[in-house]
mmCIF file of C-alpha atoms and ligand atoms in Angstrom:
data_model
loop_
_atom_site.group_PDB
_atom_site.id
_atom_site.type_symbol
_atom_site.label_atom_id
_atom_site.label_comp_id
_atom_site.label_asym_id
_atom_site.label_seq_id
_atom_site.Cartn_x
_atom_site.Cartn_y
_atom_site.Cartn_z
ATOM 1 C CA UNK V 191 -14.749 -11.219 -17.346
ATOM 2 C CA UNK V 192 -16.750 -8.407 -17.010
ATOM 3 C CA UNK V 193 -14.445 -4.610 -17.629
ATOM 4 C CA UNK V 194 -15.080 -3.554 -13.953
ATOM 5 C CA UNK V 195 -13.946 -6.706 -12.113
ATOM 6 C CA UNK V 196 -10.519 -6.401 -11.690
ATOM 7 C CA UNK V 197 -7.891 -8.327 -10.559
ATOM 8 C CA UNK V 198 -6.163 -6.392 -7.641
ATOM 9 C CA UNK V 199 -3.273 -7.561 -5.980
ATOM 10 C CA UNK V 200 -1.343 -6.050 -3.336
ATOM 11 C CA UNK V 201 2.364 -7.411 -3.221
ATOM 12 C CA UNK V 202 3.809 -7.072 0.257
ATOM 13 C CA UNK V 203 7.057 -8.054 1.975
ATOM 14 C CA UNK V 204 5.889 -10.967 3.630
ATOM 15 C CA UNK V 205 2.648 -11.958 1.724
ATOM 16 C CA UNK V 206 0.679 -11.286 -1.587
ATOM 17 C CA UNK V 207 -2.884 -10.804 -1.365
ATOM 18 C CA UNK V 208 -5.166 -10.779 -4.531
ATOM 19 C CA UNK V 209 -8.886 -10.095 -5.069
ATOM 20 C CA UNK V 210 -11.327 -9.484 -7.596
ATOM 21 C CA UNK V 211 -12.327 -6.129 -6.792
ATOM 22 C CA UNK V 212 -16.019 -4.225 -8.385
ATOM 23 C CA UNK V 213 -14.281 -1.145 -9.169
ATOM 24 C CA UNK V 214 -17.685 0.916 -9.391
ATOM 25 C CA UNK V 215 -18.055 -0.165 -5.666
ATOM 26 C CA UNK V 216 -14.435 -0.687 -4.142
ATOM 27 C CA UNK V 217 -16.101 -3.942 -3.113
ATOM 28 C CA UNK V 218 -14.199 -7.430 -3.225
ATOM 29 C CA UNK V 219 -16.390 -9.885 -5.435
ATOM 30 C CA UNK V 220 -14.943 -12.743 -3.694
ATOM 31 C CA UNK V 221 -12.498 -13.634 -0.728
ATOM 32 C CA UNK V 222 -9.056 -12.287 -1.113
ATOM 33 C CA UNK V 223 -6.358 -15.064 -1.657
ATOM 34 C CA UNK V 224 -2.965 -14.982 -0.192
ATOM 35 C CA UNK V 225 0.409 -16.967 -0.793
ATOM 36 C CA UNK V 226 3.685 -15.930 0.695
ATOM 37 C CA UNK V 227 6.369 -13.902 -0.817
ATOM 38 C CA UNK V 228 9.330 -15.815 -1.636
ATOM 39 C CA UNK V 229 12.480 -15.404 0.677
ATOM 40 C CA UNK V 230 14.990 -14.283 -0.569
ATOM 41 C CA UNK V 231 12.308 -12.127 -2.454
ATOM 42 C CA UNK V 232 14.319 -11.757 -5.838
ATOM 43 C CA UNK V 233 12.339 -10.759 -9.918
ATOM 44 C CA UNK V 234 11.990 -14.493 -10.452
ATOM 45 C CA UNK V 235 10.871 -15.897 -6.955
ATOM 46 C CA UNK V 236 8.170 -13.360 -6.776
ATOM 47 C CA UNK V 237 7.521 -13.733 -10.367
ATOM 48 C CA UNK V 238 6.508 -17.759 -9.836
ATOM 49 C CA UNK V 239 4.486 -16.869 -6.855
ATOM 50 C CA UNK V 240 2.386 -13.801 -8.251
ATOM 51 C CA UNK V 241 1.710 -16.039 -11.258
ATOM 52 C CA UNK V 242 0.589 -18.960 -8.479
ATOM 53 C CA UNK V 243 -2.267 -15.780 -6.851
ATOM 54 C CA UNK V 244 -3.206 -15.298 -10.147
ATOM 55 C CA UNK V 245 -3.911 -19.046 -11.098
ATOM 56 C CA UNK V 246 -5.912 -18.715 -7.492
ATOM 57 C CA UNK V 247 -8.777 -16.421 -9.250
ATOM 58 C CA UNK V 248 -10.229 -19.416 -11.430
ATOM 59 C CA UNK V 249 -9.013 -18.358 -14.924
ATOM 60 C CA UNK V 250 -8.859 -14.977 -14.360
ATOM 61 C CA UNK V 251 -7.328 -13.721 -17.947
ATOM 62 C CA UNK V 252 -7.917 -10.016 -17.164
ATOM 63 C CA UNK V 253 -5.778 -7.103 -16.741
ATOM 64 C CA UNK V 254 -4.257 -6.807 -13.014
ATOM 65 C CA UNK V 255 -3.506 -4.071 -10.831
ATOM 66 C CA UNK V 256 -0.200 -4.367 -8.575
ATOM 67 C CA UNK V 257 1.010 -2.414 -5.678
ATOM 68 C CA UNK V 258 4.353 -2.949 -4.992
ATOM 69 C CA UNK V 259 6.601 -2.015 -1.842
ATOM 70 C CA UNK V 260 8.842 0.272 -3.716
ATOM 71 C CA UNK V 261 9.176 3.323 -5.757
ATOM 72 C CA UNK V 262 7.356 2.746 -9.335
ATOM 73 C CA UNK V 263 8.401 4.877 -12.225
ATOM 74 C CA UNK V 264 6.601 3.587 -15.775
ATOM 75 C CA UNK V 265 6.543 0.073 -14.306
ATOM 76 C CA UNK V 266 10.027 -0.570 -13.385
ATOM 77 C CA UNK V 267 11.160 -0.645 -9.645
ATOM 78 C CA UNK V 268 13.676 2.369 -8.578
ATOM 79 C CA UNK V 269 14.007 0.803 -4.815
ATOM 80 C CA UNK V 270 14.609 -1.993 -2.394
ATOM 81 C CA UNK V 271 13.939 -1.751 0.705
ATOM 82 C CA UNK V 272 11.833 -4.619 2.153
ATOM 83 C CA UNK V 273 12.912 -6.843 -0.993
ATOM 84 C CA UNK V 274 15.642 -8.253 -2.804
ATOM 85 C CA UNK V 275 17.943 -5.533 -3.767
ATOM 86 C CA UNK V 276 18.419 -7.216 -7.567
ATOM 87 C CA UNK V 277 14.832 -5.553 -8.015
ATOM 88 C CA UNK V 278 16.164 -2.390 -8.673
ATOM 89 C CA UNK V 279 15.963 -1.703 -12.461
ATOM 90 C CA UNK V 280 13.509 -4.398 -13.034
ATOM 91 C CA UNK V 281 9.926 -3.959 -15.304
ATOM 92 C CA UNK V 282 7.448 -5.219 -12.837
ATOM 93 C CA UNK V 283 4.737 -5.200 -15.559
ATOM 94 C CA UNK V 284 6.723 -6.736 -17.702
ATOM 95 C CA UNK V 285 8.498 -9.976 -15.292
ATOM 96 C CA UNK V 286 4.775 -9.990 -13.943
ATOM 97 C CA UNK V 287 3.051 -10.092 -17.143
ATOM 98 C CA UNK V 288 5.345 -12.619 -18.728
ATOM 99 C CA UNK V 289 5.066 -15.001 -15.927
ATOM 100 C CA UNK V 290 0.830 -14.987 -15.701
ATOM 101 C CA UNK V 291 0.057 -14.027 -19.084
ATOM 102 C CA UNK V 292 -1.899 -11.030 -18.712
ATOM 103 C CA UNK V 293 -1.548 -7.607 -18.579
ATOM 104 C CA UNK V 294 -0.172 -6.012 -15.504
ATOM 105 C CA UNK V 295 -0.034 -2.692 -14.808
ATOM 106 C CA UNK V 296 1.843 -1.845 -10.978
ATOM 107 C CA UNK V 297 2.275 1.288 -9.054
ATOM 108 C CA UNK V 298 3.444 1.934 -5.472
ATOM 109 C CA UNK V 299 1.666 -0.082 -2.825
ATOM 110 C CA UNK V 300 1.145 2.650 -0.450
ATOM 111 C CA UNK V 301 -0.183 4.882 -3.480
ATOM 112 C CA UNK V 302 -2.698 2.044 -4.418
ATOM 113 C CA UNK V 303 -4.184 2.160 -0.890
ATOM 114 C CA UNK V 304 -4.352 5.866 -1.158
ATOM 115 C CA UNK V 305 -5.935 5.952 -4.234
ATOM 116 C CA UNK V 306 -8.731 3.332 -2.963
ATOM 117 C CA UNK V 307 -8.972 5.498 0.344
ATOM 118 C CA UNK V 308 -9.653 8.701 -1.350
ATOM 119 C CA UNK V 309 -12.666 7.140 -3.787
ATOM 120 C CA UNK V 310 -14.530 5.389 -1.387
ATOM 121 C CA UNK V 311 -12.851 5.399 2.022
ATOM 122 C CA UNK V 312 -11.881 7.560 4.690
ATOM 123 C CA UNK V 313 -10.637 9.945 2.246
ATOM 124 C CA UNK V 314 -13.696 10.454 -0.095
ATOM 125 C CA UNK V 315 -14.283 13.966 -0.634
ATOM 126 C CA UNK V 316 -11.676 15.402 1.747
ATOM 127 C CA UNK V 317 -9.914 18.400 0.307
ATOM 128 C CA UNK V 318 -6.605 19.765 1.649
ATOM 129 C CA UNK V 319 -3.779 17.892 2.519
ATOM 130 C CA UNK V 320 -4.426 14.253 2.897
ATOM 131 C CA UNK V 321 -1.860 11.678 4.010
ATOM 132 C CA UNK V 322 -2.203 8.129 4.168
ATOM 133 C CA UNK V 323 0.346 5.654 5.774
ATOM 134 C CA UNK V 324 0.817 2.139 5.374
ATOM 135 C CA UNK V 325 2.270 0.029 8.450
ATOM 136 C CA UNK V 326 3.653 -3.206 7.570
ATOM 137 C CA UNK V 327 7.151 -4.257 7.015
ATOM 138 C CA UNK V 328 7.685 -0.621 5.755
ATOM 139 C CA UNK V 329 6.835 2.387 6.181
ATOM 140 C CA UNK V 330 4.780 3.303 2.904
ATOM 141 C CA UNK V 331 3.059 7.108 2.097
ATOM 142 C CA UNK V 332 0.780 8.173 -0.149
ATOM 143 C CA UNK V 333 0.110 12.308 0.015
ATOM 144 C CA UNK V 334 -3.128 13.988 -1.899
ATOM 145 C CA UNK V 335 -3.631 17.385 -2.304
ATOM 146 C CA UNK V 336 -7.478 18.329 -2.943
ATOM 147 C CA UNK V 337 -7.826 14.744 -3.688
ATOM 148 C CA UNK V 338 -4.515 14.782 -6.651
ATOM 149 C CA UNK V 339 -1.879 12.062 -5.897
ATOM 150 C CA UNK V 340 1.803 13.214 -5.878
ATOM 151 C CA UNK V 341 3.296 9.211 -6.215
ATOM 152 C CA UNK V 342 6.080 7.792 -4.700
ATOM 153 C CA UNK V 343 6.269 10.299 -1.560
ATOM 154 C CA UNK V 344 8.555 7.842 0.549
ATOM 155 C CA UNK V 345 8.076 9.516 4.051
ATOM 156 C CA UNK V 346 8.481 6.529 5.523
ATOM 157 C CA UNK V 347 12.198 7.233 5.010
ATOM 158 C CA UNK V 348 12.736 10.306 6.781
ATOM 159 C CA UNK V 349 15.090 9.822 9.702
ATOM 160 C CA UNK V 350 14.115 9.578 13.214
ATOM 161 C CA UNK V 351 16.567 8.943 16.074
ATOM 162 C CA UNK V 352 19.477 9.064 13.161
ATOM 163 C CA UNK V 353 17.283 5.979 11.740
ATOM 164 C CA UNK V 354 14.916 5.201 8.509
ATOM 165 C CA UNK V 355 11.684 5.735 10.521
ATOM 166 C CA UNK V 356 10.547 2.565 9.065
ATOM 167 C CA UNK V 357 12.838 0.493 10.989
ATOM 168 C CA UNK V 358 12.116 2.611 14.104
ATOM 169 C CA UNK V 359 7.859 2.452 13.847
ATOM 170 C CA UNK V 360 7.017 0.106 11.260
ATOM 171 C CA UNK V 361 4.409 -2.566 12.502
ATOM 172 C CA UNK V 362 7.167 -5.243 12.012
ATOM 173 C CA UNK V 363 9.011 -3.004 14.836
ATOM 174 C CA UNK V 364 6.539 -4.066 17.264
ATOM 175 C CA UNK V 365 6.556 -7.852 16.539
ATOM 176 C CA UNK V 366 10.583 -8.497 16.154
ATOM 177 C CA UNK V 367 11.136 -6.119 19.250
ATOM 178 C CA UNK V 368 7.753 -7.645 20.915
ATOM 179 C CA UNK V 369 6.662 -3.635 21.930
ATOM 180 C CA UNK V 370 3.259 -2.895 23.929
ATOM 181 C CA UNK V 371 0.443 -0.981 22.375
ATOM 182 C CA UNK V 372 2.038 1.720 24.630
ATOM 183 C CA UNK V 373 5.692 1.538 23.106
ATOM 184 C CA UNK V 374 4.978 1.211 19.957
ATOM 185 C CA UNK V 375 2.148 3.445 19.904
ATOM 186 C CA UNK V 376 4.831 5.965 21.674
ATOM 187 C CA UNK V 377 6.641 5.421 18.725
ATOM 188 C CA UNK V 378 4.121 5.594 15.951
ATOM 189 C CA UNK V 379 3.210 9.282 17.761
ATOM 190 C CA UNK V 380 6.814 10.506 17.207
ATOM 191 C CA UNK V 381 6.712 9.871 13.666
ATOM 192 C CA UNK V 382 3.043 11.052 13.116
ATOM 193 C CA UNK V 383 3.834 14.479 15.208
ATOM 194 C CA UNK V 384 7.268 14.950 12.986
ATOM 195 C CA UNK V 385 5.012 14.436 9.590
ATOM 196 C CA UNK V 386 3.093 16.392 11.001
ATOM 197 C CA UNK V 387 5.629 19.766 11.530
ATOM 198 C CA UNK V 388 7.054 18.820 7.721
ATOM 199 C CA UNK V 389 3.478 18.519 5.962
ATOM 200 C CA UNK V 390 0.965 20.233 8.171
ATOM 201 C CA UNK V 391 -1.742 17.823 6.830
ATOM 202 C CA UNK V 392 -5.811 18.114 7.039
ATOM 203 C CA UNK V 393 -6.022 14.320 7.769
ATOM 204 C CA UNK V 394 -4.057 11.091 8.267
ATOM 205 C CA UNK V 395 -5.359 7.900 7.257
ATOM 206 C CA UNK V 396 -3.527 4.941 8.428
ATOM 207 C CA UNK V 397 -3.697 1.297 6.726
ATOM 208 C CA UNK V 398 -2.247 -1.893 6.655
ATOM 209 C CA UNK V 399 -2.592 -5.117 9.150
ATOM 210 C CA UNK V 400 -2.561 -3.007 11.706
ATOM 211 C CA UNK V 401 -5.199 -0.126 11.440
ATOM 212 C CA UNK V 402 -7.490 -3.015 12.401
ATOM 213 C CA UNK V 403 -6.098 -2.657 15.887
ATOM 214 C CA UNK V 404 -6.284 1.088 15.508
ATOM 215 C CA UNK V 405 -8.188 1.217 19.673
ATOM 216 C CA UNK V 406 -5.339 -0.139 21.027
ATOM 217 C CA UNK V 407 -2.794 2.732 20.152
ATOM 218 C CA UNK V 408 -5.380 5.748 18.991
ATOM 219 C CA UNK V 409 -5.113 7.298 23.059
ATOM 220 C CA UNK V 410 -1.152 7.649 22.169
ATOM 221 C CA UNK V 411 -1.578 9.670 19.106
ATOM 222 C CA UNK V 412 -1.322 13.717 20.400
ATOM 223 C CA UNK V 413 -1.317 15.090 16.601
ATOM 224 C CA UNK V 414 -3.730 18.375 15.607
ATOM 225 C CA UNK V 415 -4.559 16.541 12.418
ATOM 226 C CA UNK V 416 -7.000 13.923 12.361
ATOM 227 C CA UNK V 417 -5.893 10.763 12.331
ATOM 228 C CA UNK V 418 -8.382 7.311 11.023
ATOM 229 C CA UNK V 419 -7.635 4.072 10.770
ATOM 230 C CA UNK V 420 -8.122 2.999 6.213
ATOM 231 C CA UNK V 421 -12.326 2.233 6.198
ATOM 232 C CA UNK V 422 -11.457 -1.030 3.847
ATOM 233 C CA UNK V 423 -8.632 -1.630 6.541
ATOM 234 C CA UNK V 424 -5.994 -3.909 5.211
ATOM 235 C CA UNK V 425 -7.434 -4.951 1.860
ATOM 236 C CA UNK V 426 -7.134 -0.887 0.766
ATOM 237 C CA UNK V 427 -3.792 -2.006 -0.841
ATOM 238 C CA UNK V 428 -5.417 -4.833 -3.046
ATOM 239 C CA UNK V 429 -8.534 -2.782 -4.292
ATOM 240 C CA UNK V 430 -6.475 0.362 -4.942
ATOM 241 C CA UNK V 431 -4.307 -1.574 -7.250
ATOM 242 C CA UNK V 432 -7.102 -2.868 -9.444
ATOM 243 C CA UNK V 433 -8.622 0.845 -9.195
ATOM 244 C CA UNK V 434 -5.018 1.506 -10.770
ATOM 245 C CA UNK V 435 -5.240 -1.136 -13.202
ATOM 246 C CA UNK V 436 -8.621 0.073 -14.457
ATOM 247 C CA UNK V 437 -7.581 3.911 -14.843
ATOM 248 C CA UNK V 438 -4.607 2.416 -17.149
ATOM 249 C CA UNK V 439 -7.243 0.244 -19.408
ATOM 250 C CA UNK V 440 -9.493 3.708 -19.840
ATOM 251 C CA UNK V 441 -6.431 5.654 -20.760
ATOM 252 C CA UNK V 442 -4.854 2.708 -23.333
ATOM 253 C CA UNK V 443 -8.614 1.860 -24.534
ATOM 254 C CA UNK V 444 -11.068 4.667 -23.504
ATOM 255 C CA UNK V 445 -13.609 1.944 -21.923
HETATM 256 C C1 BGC K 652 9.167 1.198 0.519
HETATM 257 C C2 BGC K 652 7.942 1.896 -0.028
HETATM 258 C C3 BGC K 652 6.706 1.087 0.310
HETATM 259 C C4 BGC K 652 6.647 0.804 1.793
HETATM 260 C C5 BGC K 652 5.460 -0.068 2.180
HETATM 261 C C6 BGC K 652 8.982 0.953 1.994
HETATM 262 O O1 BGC K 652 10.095 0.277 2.496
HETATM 263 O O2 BGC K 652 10.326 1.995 0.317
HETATM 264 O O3 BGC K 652 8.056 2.063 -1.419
HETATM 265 O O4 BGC K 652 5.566 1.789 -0.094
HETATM 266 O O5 BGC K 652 7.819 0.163 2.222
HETATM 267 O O6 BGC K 652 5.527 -1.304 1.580
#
């Protein structure tokens, strides 16, 4: 395997997505695969099936890149919220890496979407404050500052309505309470006009599943900052965690 074809894999609350990602390009080298995330999603579950992705990529013996829905200090998960709480204290690299046999290195999912946004998205070359938000099960945030990551930013835990926003405007909100474009996209407004008054940010850049529908709610959205759905859409999370896994090889190896 070549050094810049990465395994990236994006580990979500309902699904885990993988793809070999070029990271000189961003681009995916082949289709991403997906396999569920085990319910209840607990270390060892999601250990079995992130080893089953990585079987997926035809003898892929690389390093990997992970996102993971959760704060990610040195590897180990410091939260729960859209998985099994007995994944607080746990080594992701290390369960991960034990049950595929390669090295994994895993960051914040949100961050690893950011960090593909910036490079060669709808974030490439912005200066200023830069804000990108992931709508899935969660709420996930990743904030830049002239194009410098501060990790783990969690603003998709600031309280609306005396509620975690994230069960208030998530994208899952919409399904299990079966919202309109207009509801939710009411919604998704509140919480994109109260980031706004805390952060005051030069752009927002929304991902997940659902900036592919970004026409359908972009007429309720009255912030001052610019708001865009991710350019690489939903697969942002999968080639921002290879991007991550590739900045950790040039620090451990120089390459
Ligand atoms: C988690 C974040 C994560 C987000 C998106 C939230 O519930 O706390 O760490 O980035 O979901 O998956």
């Amino acid at each position: 395997m070549q050094e810049h074809k990465i395994l990236g894999i994006d580990v979500g609350a309902s699904g885990m997505k993988g793809a070999i990602v070029d990271v000189r390009t961003g681009k995916l080298v082949a289709d991403r695969q997906r396999v569920d995330t085990p319910k209840p999603a607990t270390p060892e579950a999601m250990a079995g099936a992130f080893a089953k992705l990585v079987e997926m990529h035809d003898g892929y013996k690389g390093a990997i890149g992970c996102g993971f829905p959760s704060v990610v200090k040195k590897g180990v998960s410091l939260t729960a919220s859209n998985i099994d709480k007995s994944w607080i204290g746990v080594n992701i690299e290390q369960i991960f890496s034990e049950a595929c046999g390669c090295p994994v290195f895993a960051t914040n999912d949100a961050d690893a979407a950011g960090i593909a946004e910036m490079k060669f998205g709808a974030g490439k070359d912005k200066k200023g404050t830069v804000l990108l938000i992931t709508l899935g099960s969660g709420i996930g945030t990743a904030l830049f500052l002239d194009g410098k990551l501060a990790p783990n930013t969690e603003f998709g835990h600031i309280l609306l309505h005396n509620m975690i926003a994230e069960r208030y405007a998530a994208s899952s909100v919409k399904e299990k309470e079966g919202l309109s474009w207009k509801e939710w996209g009411g919604r998704i407004n509140e919480y994109l006009c109260y980031i706004e008054r805390i952060l005051s940010p030069d752009l927002l850049i929304i991902g997940g599943g659902i900036s592919r529908d970004f026409e359908n709610y972009r007429r309720f959205i009255t912030t001052e900052a610019p708001v865009t759905p991710a350019q690489s859409l939903n697969a942002a999370g999968t080639v921002g965690a290879a991007l991550y896994a590739y900045k950790c090889l040039k620090k451990l190896q120089k390459i």
